[in-house]
């Protein structure tokens, strides 16, 4: 870890940083708990240790320090996580934190582009309010958008003409930077040089697209005109250093808190659907912007929930997009339901025409994924002929295989057989095989922790100089009498900790199951263990080791008696008596007799 990262880690409070993403409540003298952002759960198994500055989830075994948390939740590399934490703590970034001059230049460019997008957003908003924006205002009002809603989503208007935005932004940046923003076009000249730049978005309603931090990184422009000259109805910013279409979920910045609270996300297709639903009080809604879900978007969403309600347009394109999204979400272990709206309406029209109650009712009536897919299979391949049934089944098989859980696959296969009326034994067998296929998910289950192990783990984790003696005792015992400790479930962790030098204790235990046990011991403690506790624990371990050895000896003695081997018998008996005596002594010492 660099000096800078070290400094940031010392100054950052992991509790505050984690709280900027999820809700935590105090759960003990030194720890906080909340719902884990990395897996789906109903009761909190995610803990943050305020003193030792680590987090640990007893549900999914995720654990680590503040950088690992931010890296995981923001889906960024270590250096980027350090930067984010530094920024949250108001620690200025040193120039040398950029690993290369290119990286520093890229960071400068991104900052510039964010400023340009902010200025452009403000400009478009201004234009919408001005005389030129009258038609757009009328259109938006017609779609049920209030001035308040327009403000919330910062909707704007790109005026007619080629230079309006350029004239506004050109004092802020050179042509090269303006070009990189994706907000301008230019015609290549005869000599290959780039021509003058001009506004890319003209006579369009502008919907800003924000990154997860809420800052505008791109736009979607919607034309109000029809006909050849108008161009495509919707028109997006191109890929830029700020914006990559496949990496962004529209409205996630506004929806993420609500998604965590509701424990599910409502996924719609278009931005207008999303805005319309959001403004009527359903805040956990996001949109894919008219494309099928990408893997990156799924990863992005997974950090917030594992439950999705899909409400795409009921037309063919919408149904196909829904199906692709379902496939991707299923593979990632999402729990999916599908909303089908009556009358073939899209969410925007439905909620405007029938109201939010009717829409909420439709959400509640969402079909399970299996039911939806079976219904769709029957719709695509109607009729009772063997051929149609085979086709319907072939359509369903990949969906069944994709489901991560065996039970769900079995259920799906049984439902499919029943609803498609499949009686043929060969087809039934195919369904059964599909249900069998996918590998079972292996859970890392933590074994129970004994009191002795708790004391030892905590002693070995001592970092303050005052309590070093307690730590030294444990280290010495483990180094010198390794065999006493071998039968303990946490032996691996104990050894790793006994051999750590100055390293952060949480970093040296690598095995997830072992780390879980270690975290459990630390999360339960209120103070570091005293020397007397440690030596008492070591004695208990020793007693147990002796007791084990005695058990072995008794078996060997019985065996020697049977064989009539008196030399061996005498030797073993002497050993046994010695051990009996030391066990007694140990026991008395420990209990103050
Ligand atoms: Zn978890």
XYZ file of C-alpha atoms and ligand atoms in Angstrom:
594
model
C 0.000 0.000 0.000
C 1.393 3.426 -0.904
C 2.009 6.070 1.740
C -0.899 8.020 0.377
C -3.274 5.051 0.626
C -1.989 4.460 4.144
C -2.730 8.083 5.092
C -6.188 7.911 3.577
C -6.915 4.663 5.394
C -5.884 6.197 8.704
C -8.040 9.265 8.201
C -11.075 7.588 6.712
C -13.763 6.235 8.983
C -15.066 3.056 7.414
C -18.392 3.459 9.220
C -18.987 6.864 7.606
C -17.855 5.666 4.198
C -20.066 2.562 4.310
C -22.959 4.676 5.546
C -22.719 6.808 2.436
C -23.872 3.698 0.550
C -26.062 1.713 2.934
C -27.939 2.212 6.173
C -26.154 1.046 9.307
C -27.245 0.839 12.898
C -25.166 0.437 16.004
C -25.021 -3.196 16.978
C -22.424 -3.302 19.721
C -19.734 -1.340 21.480
C -17.547 -1.213 18.413
C -19.636 -2.428 15.560
C -22.495 -1.553 13.270
C -24.692 -3.718 11.153
C -26.909 -3.399 8.126
C -28.243 -5.177 5.076
C -25.398 -6.452 2.944
C -25.041 -4.589 -0.358
C -23.313 -7.573 -1.925
C -25.998 -10.187 -1.547
C -29.719 -10.268 -1.089
C -30.943 -10.572 2.451
C -33.809 -9.652 4.703
C -32.088 -9.538 8.069
C -28.759 -7.794 8.473
C -25.664 -9.982 8.449
C -23.326 -7.266 7.293
C -21.102 -5.831 10.039
C -18.648 -3.001 10.221
C -16.029 -2.924 12.944
C -15.476 0.702 13.890
C -12.182 0.206 15.687
C -10.526 -2.343 13.485
C -11.930 -0.645 10.415
C -13.091 -3.667 8.506
C -16.402 -4.974 7.249
C -17.604 -8.503 7.124
C -20.751 -10.198 5.890
C -21.748 -13.406 7.623
C -24.095 -14.158 4.741
C -21.828 -13.979 1.708
C -18.437 -13.824 3.432
C -17.507 -10.549 1.769
C -14.951 -8.792 3.913
C -12.088 -6.365 3.849
C -11.070 -2.803 4.552
C -12.476 0.526 3.411
C -10.790 0.326 0.006
C -12.036 -3.159 -0.663
C -15.559 -2.024 0.235
C -15.488 0.970 -2.094
C -13.748 -1.038 -4.807
C -16.440 -3.666 -4.629
C -19.460 -1.421 -4.394
C -18.263 1.066 -7.028
C -16.793 -1.702 -9.128
C -13.433 0.068 -9.451
C -9.745 -0.775 -9.124
C -7.725 -0.253 -5.950
C -6.165 3.114 -6.955
C -9.580 4.390 -7.979
C -11.049 3.241 -4.638
C -8.279 5.102 -2.797
C -9.138 8.223 -4.767
C -12.855 7.932 -4.051
C -12.261 7.481 -0.319
C -9.819 10.399 -0.303
C -12.390 12.587 -2.017
C -15.114 11.576 0.427
C -12.811 12.533 3.292
C -11.745 15.769 1.643
C -8.123 14.683 1.391
C -6.483 16.352 -1.619
C -5.028 13.953 -4.162
C -1.315 14.255 -4.712
C -0.275 14.443 -8.347
C 1.897 11.376 -8.014
C -1.150 9.257 -7.227
C -1.628 8.950 -10.951
C 0.412 6.026 -12.111
C 1.285 7.701 -15.412
C 1.151 11.098 -17.107
C -1.489 9.643 -19.445
C -3.645 8.779 -16.482
C -3.276 12.278 -15.069
C -4.200 13.773 -18.458
C -7.204 11.477 -18.703
C -8.369 12.517 -15.264
C -8.041 16.187 -16.229
C -10.025 15.548 -19.398
C -12.803 13.792 -17.468
C -13.040 16.706 -15.060
C -13.255 19.117 -17.989
C -15.919 17.023 -19.718
C -18.017 16.892 -16.560
C -17.858 20.685 -16.366
C -18.902 20.965 -20.009
C -21.835 18.618 -19.463
C -22.955 20.587 -16.443
C -22.801 23.815 -18.433
C -24.636 22.209 -21.352
C -27.380 20.914 -19.041
C -27.869 24.384 -17.573
C -27.927 25.862 -21.081
C -30.577 23.392 -22.329
C -32.698 23.994 -19.221
C -32.522 27.734 -19.866
C -33.554 27.244 -23.491
C -36.546 25.160 -22.486
C -37.763 27.972 -20.242
C -37.148 30.571 -22.978
C -39.363 31.502 -25.948
C -37.738 28.889 -28.205
C -38.744 26.135 -25.814
C -42.500 26.783 -26.058
C -43.245 23.820 -28.347
C -41.217 21.493 -26.183
C -42.891 22.734 -23.015
C -46.242 22.062 -24.599
C -45.195 18.582 -25.621
C -43.870 17.766 -22.142
C -47.017 19.109 -20.481
C -49.008 16.893 -22.827
C -47.070 13.927 -21.519
C -47.992 14.829 -17.998
C -44.731 16.444 -16.963
C -45.010 19.275 -14.466
C -42.407 22.058 -14.214
C -41.317 20.361 -10.992
C -40.745 17.066 -12.787
C -38.869 18.813 -15.574
C -36.624 20.340 -12.960
C -36.050 17.034 -11.179
C -34.799 15.387 -14.353
C -33.217 18.594 -15.641
C -34.937 18.211 -18.979
C -33.984 20.850 -21.520
C -34.244 22.008 -25.089
C -31.527 22.146 -27.703
C -32.419 25.100 -29.929
C -32.377 25.192 -33.685
C -29.141 26.340 -35.274
C -25.591 25.073 -35.353
C -23.762 27.361 -32.974
C -25.906 27.972 -29.906
C -24.243 25.475 -27.580
C -20.841 25.944 -29.159
C -20.924 29.669 -28.522
C -21.854 28.998 -24.908
C -19.179 26.382 -24.242
C -16.244 27.532 -26.360
C -14.932 29.981 -23.722
C -14.598 26.990 -21.381
C -12.446 24.651 -23.465
C -10.432 24.255 -26.636
C -11.862 22.599 -29.754
C -10.222 19.284 -29.026
C -11.897 19.018 -25.609
C -15.238 20.173 -27.040
C -14.953 17.474 -29.680
C -14.230 14.839 -27.016
C -17.437 15.790 -25.195
C -19.588 14.158 -27.853
C -21.818 17.228 -27.915
C -20.505 18.483 -31.238
C -19.997 17.291 -34.769
C -17.564 18.429 -37.385
C -17.093 17.731 -41.039
C -13.752 16.469 -42.182
C -12.273 18.846 -44.714
C -10.785 18.044 -48.107
C -7.253 18.068 -46.725
C -8.147 15.624 -43.964
C -8.073 18.266 -41.251
C -11.022 18.519 -38.871
C -13.447 21.228 -39.809
C -15.246 23.618 -37.539
C -17.341 22.057 -34.890
C -21.075 22.585 -34.669
C -23.893 21.533 -32.343
C -24.822 17.881 -32.625
C -28.184 18.177 -30.889
C -30.555 20.606 -32.571
C -34.276 21.095 -32.088
C -34.476 18.271 -29.608
C -35.793 17.762 -26.096
C -32.741 16.942 -24.049
C -32.790 14.261 -21.356
C -29.582 14.280 -19.331
C -28.066 10.894 -18.487
C -26.227 10.823 -15.181
C -23.621 8.522 -13.770
C -24.176 6.930 -10.407
C -22.776 9.973 -8.665
C -25.602 12.040 -10.174
C -23.416 14.111 -12.480
C -24.509 14.453 -16.099
C -22.305 12.441 -18.458
C -24.384 12.267 -21.664
C -27.708 13.176 -23.241
C -30.568 11.637 -25.106
C -32.206 14.020 -27.552
C -35.769 13.487 -28.714
C -37.019 15.169 -31.828
C -40.539 16.559 -32.000
C -40.595 16.539 -35.744
C -41.589 13.772 -38.045
C -40.437 12.961 -41.507
C -37.140 12.338 -43.248
C -35.388 15.499 -42.206
C -36.029 15.003 -38.494
C -33.601 12.109 -38.173
C -34.058 9.380 -35.600
C -36.678 9.926 -32.914
C -34.164 9.383 -30.141
C -30.553 10.263 -30.482
C -27.873 9.535 -27.865
C -24.484 10.997 -27.080
C -21.751 8.880 -28.639
C -19.288 6.942 -26.481
C -16.942 9.396 -24.797
C -14.322 9.188 -22.038
C -17.248 9.873 -19.667
C -19.954 7.765 -21.173
C -20.224 4.192 -22.232
C -23.758 3.225 -23.080
C -23.473 -0.368 -21.900
C -22.187 0.702 -18.485
C -24.961 3.074 -17.486
C -28.426 2.448 -16.139
C -30.685 5.436 -16.591
C -31.890 6.907 -13.276
C -29.798 4.606 -11.068
C -28.420 7.698 -9.327
C -31.893 8.714 -8.161
C -33.259 5.217 -7.710
C -30.568 3.453 -5.756
C -31.678 4.342 -2.247
C -35.270 3.396 -3.061
C -34.093 0.156 -4.672
C -32.315 -0.817 -1.482
C -35.318 0.077 0.629
C -37.878 -1.674 -1.564
C -35.429 -4.539 -2.083
C -36.215 -4.654 -5.756
C -35.704 -2.613 -8.893
C -38.353 -1.908 -11.483
C -36.791 -2.140 -14.911
C -38.467 -0.322 -17.807
C -37.348 0.200 -21.373
C -37.506 3.878 -22.144
C -36.441 7.030 -20.388
C -39.915 8.552 -20.658
C -41.389 5.444 -19.000
C -38.831 5.739 -16.265
C -39.377 9.449 -15.671
C -43.134 9.081 -15.728
C -43.145 6.244 -13.196
C -40.594 7.955 -10.960
C -42.482 11.231 -10.856
C -45.602 9.437 -9.690
C -43.819 8.266 -6.599
C -42.393 4.884 -7.587
C -38.753 5.745 -7.047
C -37.013 2.414 -7.498
C -37.300 2.535 -11.285
C -34.473 2.393 -13.807
C -34.307 2.126 -17.588
C -32.045 0.446 -20.094
C -32.596 3.238 -22.653
C -34.187 1.039 -25.244
C -31.470 -1.585 -25.459
C -31.235 -5.053 -24.015
C -29.462 -5.341 -20.705
C -25.707 -5.678 -20.844
C -23.521 -7.698 -18.484
C -22.000 -4.537 -17.061
C -25.428 -3.143 -16.313
C -26.363 -6.357 -14.548
C -23.202 -6.110 -12.444
C -24.038 -2.508 -11.658
C -27.536 -3.402 -10.532
C -26.409 -6.400 -8.524
C -24.715 -4.108 -6.069
C -28.101 -2.776 -5.059
C -30.555 -5.630 -5.300
C -31.018 -9.182 -6.527
C -34.690 -8.765 -7.305
C -36.023 -7.230 -10.497
C -39.467 -6.522 -11.867
C -39.264 -6.240 -15.633
C -41.868 -4.060 -17.322
C -40.989 -3.726 -20.991
C -43.215 -2.652 -23.835
C -45.513 -5.469 -24.844
C -44.637 -5.184 -28.547
C -42.406 -7.756 -30.221
C -39.225 -5.745 -29.771
C -40.084 -5.213 -26.138
C -40.825 -8.887 -25.578
C -37.529 -9.854 -27.192
C -35.610 -7.324 -25.142
C -37.378 -8.550 -22.008
C -36.435 -12.113 -22.828
C -32.769 -11.245 -23.313
C -32.710 -9.273 -20.108
C -34.365 -12.134 -18.256
C -31.751 -14.561 -19.559
C -28.890 -12.364 -18.392
C -30.453 -11.592 -15.031
C -31.215 -15.255 -14.408
C -27.630 -16.259 -14.950
C -26.556 -13.743 -12.384
C -28.924 -15.246 -9.864
C -31.544 -12.500 -9.878
C -35.065 -13.227 -8.785
C -37.216 -11.959 -11.642
C -40.856 -11.177 -12.154
C -42.466 -9.873 -15.285
C -45.159 -7.235 -15.433
C -47.593 -7.331 -18.315
C -49.856 -4.315 -18.586
C -53.421 -4.593 -19.711
C -54.399 -3.166 -23.080
C -50.885 -3.432 -24.454
C -49.892 -0.106 -22.938
C -46.362 0.989 -22.106
C -45.699 2.052 -18.496
C -45.830 5.785 -19.299
C -49.244 5.634 -20.943
C -50.627 3.141 -18.489
C -49.753 5.204 -15.451
C -51.035 8.419 -17.073
C -54.310 6.885 -18.214
C -55.098 4.616 -15.309
C -53.253 6.146 -12.408
C -50.590 5.064 -10.016
C -52.822 2.717 -7.977
C -53.668 0.650 -11.030
C -50.008 0.561 -11.917
C -48.977 -0.546 -8.419
C -51.626 -3.258 -8.602
C -50.164 -4.432 -11.909
C -46.717 -4.570 -10.308
C -48.097 -6.678 -7.493
C -49.696 -9.024 -9.994
C -46.410 -9.592 -11.835
C -45.881 -13.143 -13.049
C -43.113 -15.369 -11.929
C -40.452 -15.758 -14.557
C -41.346 -19.395 -15.245
C -45.041 -18.612 -15.719
C -44.244 -15.756 -18.060
C -41.885 -17.837 -20.173
C -44.242 -20.796 -20.374
C -47.059 -18.491 -21.440
C -44.764 -16.978 -24.041
C -43.737 -20.412 -25.306
C -47.391 -21.317 -25.786
C -48.025 -18.027 -27.536
C -45.057 -18.501 -29.891
C -45.830 -22.157 -30.600
C -49.570 -22.592 -30.250
C -51.395 -25.830 -30.804
C -51.176 -29.321 -29.423
C -49.164 -31.077 -32.140
C -46.070 -32.967 -31.045
C -43.970 -30.700 -33.232
C -45.244 -27.499 -31.581
C -44.748 -28.975 -28.152
C -41.177 -29.909 -29.011
C -40.558 -26.338 -30.234
C -42.067 -24.810 -27.141
C -39.897 -27.032 -25.017
C -36.745 -26.209 -26.951
C -37.547 -22.581 -26.309
C -37.831 -23.197 -22.566
C -34.898 -25.563 -21.979
C -32.117 -22.937 -22.025
C -34.141 -20.782 -19.651
C -34.512 -23.687 -17.259
C -30.816 -24.571 -17.387
C -29.856 -21.004 -16.611
C -31.547 -20.917 -13.228
C -28.932 -21.236 -10.515
C -31.105 -23.110 -8.040
C -31.967 -26.741 -8.366
C -35.326 -26.395 -6.678
C -36.388 -23.594 -9.017
C -35.286 -25.630 -12.033
C -37.271 -28.652 -10.880
C -40.324 -26.524 -10.321
C -39.947 -24.809 -13.683
C -39.538 -28.134 -15.496
C -42.572 -29.628 -13.748
C -44.699 -26.558 -14.548
C -43.586 -26.629 -18.171
C -44.463 -30.304 -18.546
C -47.847 -29.754 -17.001
C -48.833 -26.546 -18.780
C -47.584 -27.620 -22.181
C -49.294 -30.982 -21.674
C -46.116 -32.964 -22.219
C -46.804 -36.608 -21.542
C -44.153 -38.047 -23.830
C -41.541 -39.771 -21.671
C -38.603 -38.716 -23.860
C -39.553 -35.042 -23.603
C -40.123 -35.385 -19.892
C -36.687 -36.899 -19.512
C -35.185 -33.946 -21.421
C -36.859 -31.577 -19.010
C -35.589 -33.564 -16.062
C -32.044 -33.432 -17.435
C -32.275 -29.689 -17.916
C -33.261 -29.353 -14.287
C -30.286 -31.480 -13.240
C -27.674 -29.671 -15.314
C -26.569 -26.522 -13.633
C -23.915 -26.829 -10.970
C -25.113 -26.381 -7.449
C -24.088 -23.293 -5.634
C -21.606 -24.037 -2.875
C -22.032 -22.056 0.279
C -19.135 -21.345 2.571
C -20.524 -22.360 5.901
C -18.748 -21.137 9.009
C -18.164 -23.706 11.727
C -18.936 -22.790 15.304
C -16.266 -20.949 17.212
C -15.194 -22.106 20.685
C -14.505 -19.633 23.480
C -10.834 -20.605 23.544
C -10.482 -19.882 19.860
C -12.163 -16.536 20.298
C -9.628 -15.535 22.927
C -6.672 -16.688 20.844
C -7.888 -15.014 17.653
C -8.452 -11.751 19.486
C -5.077 -11.952 21.210
C -3.326 -12.498 17.902
C -5.137 -9.501 16.429
C -3.820 -7.119 19.076
C -2.128 -4.153 17.479
C -1.691 -1.678 20.335
C 1.690 -1.812 22.096
C 0.087 -1.877 25.558
C -1.367 -5.332 25.176
C 1.546 -6.878 23.322
C 2.296 -9.346 26.120
C -1.036 -11.100 25.608
C -0.287 -11.375 21.925
C 3.262 -12.625 22.555
C 1.975 -15.452 24.755
C -0.341 -16.702 22.044
C 2.285 -16.387 19.306
C 4.823 -18.304 21.366
C 2.452 -21.138 22.248
C 1.400 -21.628 18.650
C 4.988 -21.544 17.397
C 6.353 -23.915 20.045
C 3.450 -26.304 20.562
C 1.908 -26.314 17.115
C 0.474 -29.807 17.556
C -1.788 -28.654 20.413
C -3.633 -26.364 18.047
C -3.935 -28.595 15.017
C -7.370 -29.956 15.811
C -8.913 -26.492 16.084
C -11.229 -25.370 13.298
C -9.391 -22.060 13.108
C -5.890 -23.584 13.023
C -5.151 -22.027 9.624
C -6.134 -18.557 10.778
C -4.246 -18.931 14.057
C -1.067 -19.889 12.240
C -1.344 -17.086 9.702
C -1.918 -14.587 12.494
C 0.916 -15.912 14.644
C 3.294 -15.356 11.754
C 2.078 -11.950 10.677
C 4.593 -9.196 11.147
C 3.256 -5.659 11.174
C 0.522 -6.478 8.666
C -3.116 -5.633 9.304
C -4.547 -8.793 10.905
C -7.530 -8.834 8.533
C -5.185 -8.988 5.564
C -3.256 -12.108 6.539
C -6.174 -14.525 6.836
C -6.928 -15.316 3.243
C -9.299 -18.252 3.350
C -12.864 -16.837 3.325
C -14.262 -19.353 5.817
C -11.357 -18.769 8.207
C -11.659 -15.027 7.821
C -15.358 -15.269 8.591
C -14.584 -16.964 11.902
C -11.904 -14.419 12.671
C -14.255 -11.529 11.885
C -16.894 -13.117 14.088
C -14.471 -13.219 17.030
C -13.453 -9.600 16.529
C -16.970 -8.305 16.014
C -18.068 -9.809 19.311
C -15.283 -8.362 21.421
C -15.517 -5.266 23.571
C -11.847 -5.089 24.615
C -8.664 -6.978 23.826
C -8.080 -10.090 25.980
C -5.875 -9.898 29.074
C -2.722 -11.953 29.565
C -4.458 -14.145 32.137
C -7.256 -14.973 29.716
C -4.732 -15.893 27.062
C -2.657 -18.143 29.280
C -5.793 -19.759 30.570
C -6.913 -20.414 26.992
C -3.536 -21.880 26.125
C -3.736 -24.163 29.148
C -7.144 -25.331 28.137
C -5.832 -26.151 24.690
C -2.969 -28.003 26.282
C -5.384 -29.936 28.498
C -7.395 -30.899 25.492
C -4.277 -31.980 23.646
C -3.266 -34.108 26.640
C -6.769 -35.544 26.938
C -6.608 -36.510 23.277
C -3.220 -38.105 23.769
C -4.554 -40.004 26.814
C -7.425 -41.362 24.786
C -4.930 -42.640 22.221
C -2.791 -44.128 24.996
C -5.707 -45.986 26.521
C -6.415 -47.586 23.182
C -2.734 -48.525 22.782
C -2.633 -49.965 26.325
C -5.681 -52.123 25.671
C -4.066 -53.290 22.453
C -0.764 -54.142 24.244
C -2.657 -56.092 26.921
C -4.400 -58.158 24.255
C -1.075 -58.919 22.595
C 0.527 -59.712 25.989
C 3.366 -57.251 25.193
C 4.382 -56.346 28.776
C 7.407 -54.229 27.870
C 5.240 -52.013 25.717
C 2.523 -52.042 28.339
C 4.887 -50.786 31.056
C 6.154 -47.995 28.784
C 2.672 -46.878 27.810
C 1.410 -47.031 31.370
C 4.261 -44.804 32.593
C 3.470 -42.306 29.852
C -0.161 -42.394 30.837
C 0.600 -41.733 34.499
C 2.842 -38.797 33.588
C 0.124 -37.317 31.447
C -2.529 -37.931 34.103
C -0.388 -36.009 36.566
C 0.311 -33.045 34.291
C -3.343 -32.881 33.393
C -4.260 -32.739 37.080
C -1.659 -30.062 37.738
C -2.809 -27.974 34.809
C -6.387 -28.287 35.861
C -5.650 -27.284 39.458
C -3.561 -24.337 38.390
C -6.264 -23.118 36.113
C -8.956 -23.396 38.699
C -6.822 -21.995 41.505
C -6.768 -25.178 43.624
Zn -23.281 -10.319 2.079
